[in-house]
GROMACS .gro file of C-alpha atoms in nm:
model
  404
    1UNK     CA    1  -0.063  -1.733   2.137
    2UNK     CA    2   0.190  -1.705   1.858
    3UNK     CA    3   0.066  -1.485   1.505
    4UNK     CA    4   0.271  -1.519   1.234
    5UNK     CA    5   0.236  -1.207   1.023
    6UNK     CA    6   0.271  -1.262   0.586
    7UNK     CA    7   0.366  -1.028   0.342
    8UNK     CA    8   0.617  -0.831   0.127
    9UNK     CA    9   0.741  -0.640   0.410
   10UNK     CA   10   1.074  -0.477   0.382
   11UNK     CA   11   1.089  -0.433   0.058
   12UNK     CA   12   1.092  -0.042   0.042
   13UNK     CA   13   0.729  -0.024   0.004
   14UNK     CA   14   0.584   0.211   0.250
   15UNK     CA   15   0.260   0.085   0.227
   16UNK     CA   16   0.312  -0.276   0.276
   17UNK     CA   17   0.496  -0.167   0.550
   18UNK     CA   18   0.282   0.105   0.701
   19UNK     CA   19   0.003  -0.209   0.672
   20UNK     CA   20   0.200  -0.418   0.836
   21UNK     CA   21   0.289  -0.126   1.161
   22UNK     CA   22  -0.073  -0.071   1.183
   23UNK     CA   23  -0.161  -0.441   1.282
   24UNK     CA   24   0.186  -0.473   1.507
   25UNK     CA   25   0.048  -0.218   1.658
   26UNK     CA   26  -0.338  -0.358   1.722
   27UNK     CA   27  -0.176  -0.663   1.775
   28UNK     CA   28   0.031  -0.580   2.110
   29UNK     CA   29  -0.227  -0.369   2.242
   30UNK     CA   30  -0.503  -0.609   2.231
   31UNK     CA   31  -0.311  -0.889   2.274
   32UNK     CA   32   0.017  -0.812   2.459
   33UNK     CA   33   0.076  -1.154   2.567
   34UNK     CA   34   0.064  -1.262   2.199
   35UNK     CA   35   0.430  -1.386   2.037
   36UNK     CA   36   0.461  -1.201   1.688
   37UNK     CA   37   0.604  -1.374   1.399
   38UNK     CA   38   0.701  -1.156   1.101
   39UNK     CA   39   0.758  -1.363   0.719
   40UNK     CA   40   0.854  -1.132   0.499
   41UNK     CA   41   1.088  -1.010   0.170
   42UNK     CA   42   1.333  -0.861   0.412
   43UNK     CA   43   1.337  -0.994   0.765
   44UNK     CA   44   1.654  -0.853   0.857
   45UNK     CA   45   1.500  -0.459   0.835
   46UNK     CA   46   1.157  -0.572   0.943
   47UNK     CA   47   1.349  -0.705   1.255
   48UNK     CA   48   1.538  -0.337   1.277
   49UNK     CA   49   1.244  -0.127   1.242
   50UNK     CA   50   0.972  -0.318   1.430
   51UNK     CA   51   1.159  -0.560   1.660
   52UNK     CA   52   0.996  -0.854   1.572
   53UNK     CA   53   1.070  -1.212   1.539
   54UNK     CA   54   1.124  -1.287   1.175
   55UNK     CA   55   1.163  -1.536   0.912
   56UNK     CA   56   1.243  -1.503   0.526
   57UNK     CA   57   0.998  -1.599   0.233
   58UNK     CA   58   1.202  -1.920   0.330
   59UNK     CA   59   1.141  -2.029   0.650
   60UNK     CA   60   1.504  -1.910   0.742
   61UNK     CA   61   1.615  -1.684   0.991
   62UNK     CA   62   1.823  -1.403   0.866
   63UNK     CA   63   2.226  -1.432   0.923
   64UNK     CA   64   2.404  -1.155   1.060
   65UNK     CA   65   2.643  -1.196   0.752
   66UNK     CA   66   2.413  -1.225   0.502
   67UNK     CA   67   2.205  -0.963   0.309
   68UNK     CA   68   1.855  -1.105   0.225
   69UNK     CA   69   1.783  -1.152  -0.150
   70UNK     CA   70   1.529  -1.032  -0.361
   71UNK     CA   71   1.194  -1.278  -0.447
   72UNK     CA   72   1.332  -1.298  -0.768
   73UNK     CA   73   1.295  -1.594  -1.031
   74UNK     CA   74   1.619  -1.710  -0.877
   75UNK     CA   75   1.494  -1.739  -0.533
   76UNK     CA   76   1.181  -1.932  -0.619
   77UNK     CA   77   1.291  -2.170  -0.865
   78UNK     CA   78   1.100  -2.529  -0.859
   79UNK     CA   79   1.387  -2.709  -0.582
   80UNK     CA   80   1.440  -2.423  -0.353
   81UNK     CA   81   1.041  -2.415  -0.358
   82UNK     CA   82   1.024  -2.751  -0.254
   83UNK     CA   83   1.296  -2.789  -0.018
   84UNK     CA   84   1.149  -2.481   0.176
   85UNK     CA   85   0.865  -2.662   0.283
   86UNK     CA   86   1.062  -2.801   0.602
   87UNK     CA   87   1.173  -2.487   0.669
   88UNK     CA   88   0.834  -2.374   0.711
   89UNK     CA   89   0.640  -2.652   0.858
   90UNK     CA   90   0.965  -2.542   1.128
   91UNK     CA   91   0.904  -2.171   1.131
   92UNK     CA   92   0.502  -2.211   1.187
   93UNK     CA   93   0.543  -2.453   1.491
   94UNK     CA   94   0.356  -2.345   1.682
   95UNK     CA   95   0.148  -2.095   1.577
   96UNK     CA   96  -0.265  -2.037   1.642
   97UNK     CA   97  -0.328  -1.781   1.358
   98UNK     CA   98  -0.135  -1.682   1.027
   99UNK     CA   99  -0.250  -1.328   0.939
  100UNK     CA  100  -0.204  -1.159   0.622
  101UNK     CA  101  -0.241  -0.744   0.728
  102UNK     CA  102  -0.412  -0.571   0.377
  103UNK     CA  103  -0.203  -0.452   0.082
  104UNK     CA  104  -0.264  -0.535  -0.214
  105UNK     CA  105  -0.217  -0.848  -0.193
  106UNK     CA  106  -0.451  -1.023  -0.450
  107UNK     CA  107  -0.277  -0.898  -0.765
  108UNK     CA  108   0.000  -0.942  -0.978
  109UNK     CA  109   0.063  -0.605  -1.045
  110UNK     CA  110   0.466  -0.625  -1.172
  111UNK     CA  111   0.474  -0.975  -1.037
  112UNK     CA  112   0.531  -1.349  -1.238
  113UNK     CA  113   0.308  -1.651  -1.079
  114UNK     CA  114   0.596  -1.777  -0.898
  115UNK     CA  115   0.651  -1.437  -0.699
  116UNK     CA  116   0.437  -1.341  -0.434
  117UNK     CA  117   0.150  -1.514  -0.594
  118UNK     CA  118   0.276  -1.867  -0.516
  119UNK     CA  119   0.425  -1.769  -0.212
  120UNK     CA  120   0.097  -1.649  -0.027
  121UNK     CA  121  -0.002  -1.988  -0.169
  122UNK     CA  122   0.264  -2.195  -0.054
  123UNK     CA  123   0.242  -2.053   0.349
  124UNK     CA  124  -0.152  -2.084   0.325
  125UNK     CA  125  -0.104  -2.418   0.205
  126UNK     CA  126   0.144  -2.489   0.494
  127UNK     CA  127  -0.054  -2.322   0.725
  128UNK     CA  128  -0.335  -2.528   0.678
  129UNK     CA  129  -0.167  -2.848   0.682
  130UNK     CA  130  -0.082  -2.746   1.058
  131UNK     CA  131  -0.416  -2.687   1.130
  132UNK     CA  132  -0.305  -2.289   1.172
  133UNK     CA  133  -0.615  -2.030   1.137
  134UNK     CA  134  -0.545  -1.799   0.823
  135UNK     CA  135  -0.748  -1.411   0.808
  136UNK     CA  136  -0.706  -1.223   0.523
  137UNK     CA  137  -0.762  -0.877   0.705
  138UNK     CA  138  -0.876  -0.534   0.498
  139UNK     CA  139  -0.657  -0.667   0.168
  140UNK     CA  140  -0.710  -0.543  -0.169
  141UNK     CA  141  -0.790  -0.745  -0.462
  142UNK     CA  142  -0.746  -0.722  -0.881
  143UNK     CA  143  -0.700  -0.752  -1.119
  144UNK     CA  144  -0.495  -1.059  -1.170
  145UNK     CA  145  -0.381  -1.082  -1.529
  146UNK     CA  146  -0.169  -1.409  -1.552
  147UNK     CA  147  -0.410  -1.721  -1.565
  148UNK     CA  148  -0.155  -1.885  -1.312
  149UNK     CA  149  -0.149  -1.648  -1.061
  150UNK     CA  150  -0.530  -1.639  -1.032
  151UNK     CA  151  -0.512  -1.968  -0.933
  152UNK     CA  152  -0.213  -1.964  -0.674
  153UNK     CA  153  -0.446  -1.668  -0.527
  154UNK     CA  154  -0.771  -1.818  -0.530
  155UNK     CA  155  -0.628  -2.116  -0.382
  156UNK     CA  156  -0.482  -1.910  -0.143
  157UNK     CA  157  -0.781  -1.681  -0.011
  158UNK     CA  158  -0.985  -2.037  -0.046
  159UNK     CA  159  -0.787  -2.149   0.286
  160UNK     CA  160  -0.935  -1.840   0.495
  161UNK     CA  161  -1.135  -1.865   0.789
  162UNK     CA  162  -1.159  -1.483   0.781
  163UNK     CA  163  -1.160  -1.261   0.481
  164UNK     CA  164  -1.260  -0.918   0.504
  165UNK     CA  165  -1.177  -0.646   0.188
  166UNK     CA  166  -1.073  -0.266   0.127
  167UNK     CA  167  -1.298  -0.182  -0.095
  168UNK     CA  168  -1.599  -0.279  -0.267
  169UNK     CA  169  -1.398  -0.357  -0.593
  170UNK     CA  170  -1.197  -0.623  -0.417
  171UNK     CA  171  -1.474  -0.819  -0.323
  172UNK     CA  172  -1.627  -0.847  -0.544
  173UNK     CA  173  -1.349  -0.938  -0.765
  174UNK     CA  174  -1.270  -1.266  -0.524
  175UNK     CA  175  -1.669  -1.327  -0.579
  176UNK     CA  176  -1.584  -1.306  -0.961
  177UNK     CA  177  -1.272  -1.563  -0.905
  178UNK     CA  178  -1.591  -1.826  -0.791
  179UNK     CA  179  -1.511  -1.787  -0.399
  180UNK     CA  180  -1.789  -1.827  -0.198
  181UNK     CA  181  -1.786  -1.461  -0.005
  182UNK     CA  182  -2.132  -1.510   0.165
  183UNK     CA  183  -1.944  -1.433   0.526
  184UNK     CA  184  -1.673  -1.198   0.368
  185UNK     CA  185  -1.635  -0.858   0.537
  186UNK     CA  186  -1.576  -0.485   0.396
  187UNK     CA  187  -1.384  -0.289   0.611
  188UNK     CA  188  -1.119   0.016   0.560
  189UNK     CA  189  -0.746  -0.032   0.477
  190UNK     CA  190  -0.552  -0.068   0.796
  191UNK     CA  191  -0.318   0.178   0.722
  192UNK     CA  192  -0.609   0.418   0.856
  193UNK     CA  193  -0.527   0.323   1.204
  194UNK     CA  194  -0.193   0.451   1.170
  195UNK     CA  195  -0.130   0.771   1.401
  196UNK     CA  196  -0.170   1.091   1.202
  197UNK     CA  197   0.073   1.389   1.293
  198UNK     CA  198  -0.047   1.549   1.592
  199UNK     CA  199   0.080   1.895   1.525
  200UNK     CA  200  -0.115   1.986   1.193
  201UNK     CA  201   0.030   2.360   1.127
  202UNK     CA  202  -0.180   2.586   0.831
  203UNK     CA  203  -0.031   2.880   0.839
  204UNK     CA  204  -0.209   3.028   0.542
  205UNK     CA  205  -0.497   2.929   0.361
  206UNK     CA  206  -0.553   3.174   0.089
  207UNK     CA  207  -0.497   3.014  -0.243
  208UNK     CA  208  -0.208   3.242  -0.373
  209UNK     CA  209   0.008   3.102  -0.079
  210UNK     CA  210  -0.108   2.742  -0.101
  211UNK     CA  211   0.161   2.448  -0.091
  212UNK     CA  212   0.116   2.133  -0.310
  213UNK     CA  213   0.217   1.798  -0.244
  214UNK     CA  214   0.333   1.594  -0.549
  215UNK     CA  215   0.372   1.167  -0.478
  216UNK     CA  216   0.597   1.083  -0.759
  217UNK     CA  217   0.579   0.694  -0.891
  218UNK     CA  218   0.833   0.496  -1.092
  219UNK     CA  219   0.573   0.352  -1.288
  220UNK     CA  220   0.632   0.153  -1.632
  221UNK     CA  221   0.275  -0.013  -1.679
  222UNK     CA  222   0.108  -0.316  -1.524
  223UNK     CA  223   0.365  -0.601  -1.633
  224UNK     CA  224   0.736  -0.644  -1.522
  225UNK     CA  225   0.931  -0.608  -1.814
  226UNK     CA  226   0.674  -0.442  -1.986
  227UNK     CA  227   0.735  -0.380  -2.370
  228UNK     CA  228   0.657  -0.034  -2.389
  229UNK     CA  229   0.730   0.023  -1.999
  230UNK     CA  230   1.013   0.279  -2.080
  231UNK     CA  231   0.754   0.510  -2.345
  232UNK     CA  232   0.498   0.510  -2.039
  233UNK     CA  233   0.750   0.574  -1.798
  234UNK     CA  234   0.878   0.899  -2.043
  235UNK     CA  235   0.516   1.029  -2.079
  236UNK     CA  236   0.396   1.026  -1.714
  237UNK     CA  237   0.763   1.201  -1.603
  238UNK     CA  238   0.676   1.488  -1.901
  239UNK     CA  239   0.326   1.540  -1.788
  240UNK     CA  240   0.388   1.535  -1.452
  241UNK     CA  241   0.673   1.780  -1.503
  242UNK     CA  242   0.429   1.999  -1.718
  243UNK     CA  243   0.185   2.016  -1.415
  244UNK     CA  244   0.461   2.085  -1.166
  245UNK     CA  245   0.557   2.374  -1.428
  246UNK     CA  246   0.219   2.529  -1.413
  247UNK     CA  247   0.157   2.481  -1.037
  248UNK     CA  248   0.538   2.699  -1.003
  249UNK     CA  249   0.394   2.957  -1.303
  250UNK     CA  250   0.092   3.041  -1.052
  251UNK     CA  251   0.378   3.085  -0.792
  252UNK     CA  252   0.284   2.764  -0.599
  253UNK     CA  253   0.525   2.605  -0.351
  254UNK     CA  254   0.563   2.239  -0.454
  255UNK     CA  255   0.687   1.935  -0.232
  256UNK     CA  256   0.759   1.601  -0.418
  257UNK     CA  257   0.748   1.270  -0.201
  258UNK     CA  258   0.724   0.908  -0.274
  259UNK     CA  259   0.632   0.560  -0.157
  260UNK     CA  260   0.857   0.350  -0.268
  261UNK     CA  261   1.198   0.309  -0.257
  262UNK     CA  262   1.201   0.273  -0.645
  263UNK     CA  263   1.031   0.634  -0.701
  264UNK     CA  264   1.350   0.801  -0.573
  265UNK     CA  265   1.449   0.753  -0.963
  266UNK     CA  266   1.132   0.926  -1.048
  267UNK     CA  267   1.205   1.222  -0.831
  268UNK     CA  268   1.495   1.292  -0.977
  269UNK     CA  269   1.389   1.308  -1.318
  270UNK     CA  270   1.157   1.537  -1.258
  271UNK     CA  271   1.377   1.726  -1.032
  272UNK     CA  272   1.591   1.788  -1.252
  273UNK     CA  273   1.450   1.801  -1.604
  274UNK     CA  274   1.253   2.129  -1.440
  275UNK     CA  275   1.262   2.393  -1.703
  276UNK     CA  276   1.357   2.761  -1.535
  277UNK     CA  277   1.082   2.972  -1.503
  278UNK     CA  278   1.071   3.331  -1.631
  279UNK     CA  279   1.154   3.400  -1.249
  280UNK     CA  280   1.461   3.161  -1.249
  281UNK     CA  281   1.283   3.038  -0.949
  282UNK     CA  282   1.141   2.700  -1.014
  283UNK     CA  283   1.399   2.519  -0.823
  284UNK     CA  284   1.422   2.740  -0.519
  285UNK     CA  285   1.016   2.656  -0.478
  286UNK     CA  286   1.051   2.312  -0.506
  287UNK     CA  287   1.143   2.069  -0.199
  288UNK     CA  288   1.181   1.731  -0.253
  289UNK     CA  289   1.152   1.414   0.027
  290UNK     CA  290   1.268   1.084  -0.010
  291UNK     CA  291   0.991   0.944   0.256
  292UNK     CA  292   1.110   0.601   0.345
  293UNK     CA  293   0.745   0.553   0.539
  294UNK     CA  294   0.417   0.667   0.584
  295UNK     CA  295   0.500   0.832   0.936
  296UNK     CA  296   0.708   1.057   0.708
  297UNK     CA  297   0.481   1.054   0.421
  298UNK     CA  298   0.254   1.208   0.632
  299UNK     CA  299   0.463   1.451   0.757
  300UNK     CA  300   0.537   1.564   0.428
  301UNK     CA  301   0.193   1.659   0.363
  302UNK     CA  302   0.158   1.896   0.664
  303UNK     CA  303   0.346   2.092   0.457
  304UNK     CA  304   0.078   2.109   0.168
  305UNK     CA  305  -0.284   2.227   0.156
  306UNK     CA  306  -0.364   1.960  -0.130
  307UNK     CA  307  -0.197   1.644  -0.276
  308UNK     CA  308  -0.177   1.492  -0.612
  309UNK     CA  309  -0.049   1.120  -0.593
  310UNK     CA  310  -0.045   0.798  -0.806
  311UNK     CA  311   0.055   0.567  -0.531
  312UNK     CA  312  -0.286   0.409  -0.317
  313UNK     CA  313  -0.092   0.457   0.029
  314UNK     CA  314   0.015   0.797  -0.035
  315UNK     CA  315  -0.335   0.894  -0.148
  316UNK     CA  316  -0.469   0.717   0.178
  317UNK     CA  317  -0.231   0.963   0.392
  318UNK     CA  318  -0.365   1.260   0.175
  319UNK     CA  319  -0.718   1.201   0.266
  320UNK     CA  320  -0.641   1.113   0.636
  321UNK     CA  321  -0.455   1.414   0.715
  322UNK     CA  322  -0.677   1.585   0.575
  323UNK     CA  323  -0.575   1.709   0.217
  324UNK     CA  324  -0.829   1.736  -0.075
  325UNK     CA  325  -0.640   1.499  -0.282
  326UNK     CA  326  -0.606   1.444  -0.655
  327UNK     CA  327  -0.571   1.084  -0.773
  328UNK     CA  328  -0.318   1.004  -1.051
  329UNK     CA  329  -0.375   0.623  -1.030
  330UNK     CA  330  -0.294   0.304  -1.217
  331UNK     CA  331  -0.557   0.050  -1.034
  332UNK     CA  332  -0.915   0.054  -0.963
  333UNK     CA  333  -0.796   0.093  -0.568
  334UNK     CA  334  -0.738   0.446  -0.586
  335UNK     CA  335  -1.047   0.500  -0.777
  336UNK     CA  336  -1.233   0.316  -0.458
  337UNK     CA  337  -1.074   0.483  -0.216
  338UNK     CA  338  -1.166   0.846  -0.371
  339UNK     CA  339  -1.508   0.788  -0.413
  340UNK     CA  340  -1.547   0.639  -0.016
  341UNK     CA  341  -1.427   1.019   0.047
  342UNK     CA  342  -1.701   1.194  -0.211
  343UNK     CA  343  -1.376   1.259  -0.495
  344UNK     CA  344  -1.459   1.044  -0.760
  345UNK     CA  345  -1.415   1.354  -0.993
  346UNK     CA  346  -1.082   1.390  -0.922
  347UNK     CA  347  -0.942   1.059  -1.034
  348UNK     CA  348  -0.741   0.998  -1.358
  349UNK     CA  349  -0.536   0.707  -1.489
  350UNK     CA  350  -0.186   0.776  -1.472
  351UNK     CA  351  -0.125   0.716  -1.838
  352UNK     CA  352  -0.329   0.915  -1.975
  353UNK     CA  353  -0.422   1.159  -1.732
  354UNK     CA  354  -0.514   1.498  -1.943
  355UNK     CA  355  -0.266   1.794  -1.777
  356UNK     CA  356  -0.532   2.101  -1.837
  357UNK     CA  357  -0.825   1.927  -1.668
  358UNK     CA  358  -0.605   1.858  -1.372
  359UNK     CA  359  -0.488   2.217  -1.345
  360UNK     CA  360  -0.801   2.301  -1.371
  361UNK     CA  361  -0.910   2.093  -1.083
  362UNK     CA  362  -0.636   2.228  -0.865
  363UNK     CA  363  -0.739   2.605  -0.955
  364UNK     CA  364  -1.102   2.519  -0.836
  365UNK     CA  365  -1.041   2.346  -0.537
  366UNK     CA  366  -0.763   2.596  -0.398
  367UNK     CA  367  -1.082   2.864  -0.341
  368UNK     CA  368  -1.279   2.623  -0.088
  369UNK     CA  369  -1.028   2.407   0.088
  370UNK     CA  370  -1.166   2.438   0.441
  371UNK     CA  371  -1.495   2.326   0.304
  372UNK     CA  372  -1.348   2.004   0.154
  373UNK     CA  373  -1.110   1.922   0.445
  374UNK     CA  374  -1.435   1.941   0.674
  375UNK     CA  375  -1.624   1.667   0.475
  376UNK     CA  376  -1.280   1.472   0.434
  377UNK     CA  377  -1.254   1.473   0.820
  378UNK     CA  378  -1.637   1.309   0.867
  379UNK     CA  379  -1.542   1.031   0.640
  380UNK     CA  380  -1.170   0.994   0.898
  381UNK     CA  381  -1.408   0.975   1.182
  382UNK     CA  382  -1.652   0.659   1.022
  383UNK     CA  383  -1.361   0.482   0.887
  384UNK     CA  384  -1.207   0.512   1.262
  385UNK     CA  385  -1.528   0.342   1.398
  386UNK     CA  386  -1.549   0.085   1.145
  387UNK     CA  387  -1.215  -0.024   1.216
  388UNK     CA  388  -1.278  -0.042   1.563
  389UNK     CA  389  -1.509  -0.295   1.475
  390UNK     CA  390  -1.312  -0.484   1.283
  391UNK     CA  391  -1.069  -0.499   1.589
  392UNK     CA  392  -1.388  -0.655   1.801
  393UNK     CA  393  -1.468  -0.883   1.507
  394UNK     CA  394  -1.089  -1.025   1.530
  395UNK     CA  395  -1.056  -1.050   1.893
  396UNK     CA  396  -1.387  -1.227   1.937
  397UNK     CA  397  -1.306  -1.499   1.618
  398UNK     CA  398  -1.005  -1.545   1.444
  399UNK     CA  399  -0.770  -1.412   1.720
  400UNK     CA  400  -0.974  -1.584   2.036
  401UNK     CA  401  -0.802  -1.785   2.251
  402UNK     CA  402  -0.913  -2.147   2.167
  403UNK     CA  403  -0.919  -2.396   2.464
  404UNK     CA  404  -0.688  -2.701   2.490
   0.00000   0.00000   0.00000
């Protein structure tokens, strides 16, 4: 059986990519004989860090000599669109299934139509014209803003012979699209199946010696090129800076992360715009990580008793290790995610997330965290059996063996 695996993989995105090691990973344990076929932003490091087969966006196989572009405009003008079809009809020969493994891939957050949109569209599209099996597997959905995309995306999930969502929200957002979801599934992101750190150290629970973990986000609103991206971008970095400076004031040990390669700009602006404390120490109790993956993103966070984060993965690895998490997010996905875990009053929107009720928050939750990791650990232990499921689900449908 050959499974051709679709997605922005690569791209410095620790999510997409900790999505994408999570069904590698079901994948050659359920079916070992299977051939693995990875199209993606960046073949050439998805072929480095998972040593799989790969193919660009394209249809091409990286060159040694070449560096793989971006999915830029350039890339996906109207020819080079066109003339890839070849290419792919080449690169899917042979394939029984074409799975895309969750992220958010129904959206066009920072994306034009004829980004990612169009090209989920464009390998469905070939996909089904080869009579290849598509499953959309645990993928988020919404919003779509650009009239366009919603229809390369529709199109796209149309082609499905299994769908199954994240969240809630996501389904029923393809429902609102006009797709029939009647045999649609709701199951957890994958990234859930990921193996959590197995040494879990807590040295010290008492809340004058707590640790918190900070997951910092380059964020300049919805749209690429966003008009006032730069005045968003200013106010989250201040008030994120201001809560970092109030955490240090109650003598708090703070460890900033990220999860994306584009947040290591973020990081440093907060880094360094840190005002010195009255104890000249503000610095010396703040670490900061430049986690390239979830593997280290969850590392990170052994370090802390409780997280605050903006990015959806990073708040997923907060609430599977085990952290009471606070939820700085831009999307209704980290909203869903929170209230699956009993949090839903401790999510803000990251532009206009207030900086006192947030402290606040912190303070309170700081004098019962064994309490809140407990109840965070029964919700771990459905979402593992529900996943299981899912794994059943596959292997008995989409990824069966079909006869000659």
């Amino acid at each position: 059986m050959k499974i051709g695996l679709l997605g922005q993989f690569g791209s410095g995105n620790s999510g997409n990519d900790g999505s994408l090691e999570a069904m590698v990973r079901f994948l050659r344990q359920a079916r070992p004989e299977a051939k693995l076929l990875c199209i993606c932003s960046n073949p050439a490091k998805v072929h480095d860090d998972f040593a799989l087969d790969v193919v660009s966006i394209r249809g091409q196989k990286p060159s040694a000599d070449r560096v793989t572009r971006s999915t830029g405009a350039r890339l996906w003008r109207v020819p080079s669109r066109l003339g890839s079809m070849v290419a792919i009809f080449q690169a899917l020969a042979g394939a029984e299934v074409l799975v895309i493994p969750g992220t958010g891939i129904l959206d066009d957050f920072q994306e034009t139509p004829f980004g990612w949109p169009f090209i989920l569209f464009w390998w469905c599209f070939a996909a089904r014209l080869r009579g290849i099996r598509i499953a959309f597997v645990s993928i988020g959905a919404g919003p779509i803003h650009n009239a366009l995309s919603r229809r390369f995306l529709k199109a796209a999930v149309q082609m499905a012979e299994y769908r199954s969502y994240r969240d809630d929200f996501s389904l029923h957002y393809v429902k609102d699209l006009g797709v029939d979801v009647s045999r649609d599934l709701r199951f957890p992101d994958l990234a859930f199946g990921l193996r959590a750190p197995t040494h879990d150290p807590v040295v010290d629970r008492r809340p004058a010696h707590a640790a918190v973990g900070v997951g910092v986000m380059h964020y300049r609103g919805w749209k690429r090129g966003q008009a006032d991206g730069e005045a968003i971008y200013r106010s989250y970095i201040a008030k994120l800076s201001a809560v970092i400076g109030r955490l240090l004031d109650d003598g708090r040990r703070v460890h900033l992360f990220m999860g994306d390669r584009a947040d290591e700009t973020a990081l440093d602006d907060i880094f360094q715009g840190l005002a010195p404390r009255p104890s000249g120490a503000s610095h010396a109790f703040v670490s900061v990580a430049r986690t390239a993956s979830l593997d280290q993103v969850m590392e990170e966070l052994k370090k802390v008793d409780i997280a605050i984060v903006s990015r959806y993965h990073n708040l997923l690895c907060a609430l599977k290790t085990g952290r009471p998490a606070f939820s700085l997010g831009y999307a209704q996905k980290n909203d869903e995610l929170m209230a699956a875990f009993g949090r839903s009053a401790f999510c803000q929107h990251i532009e206009d997330f207030d900086v006192e009720v947030l402290i606040g928050q912190v303070r309170t939750a700081l004098t019962d965290l064994d309490g809140a990791r407990k109840e965070i650990e029964q919700h771990n232990a459905a979402i593992r059996g529900e996943l299981s499921r899912q794994g059943e689900l596959l292997l008995s449908g989409v990824l069966k063996e079909r006869l000659a």
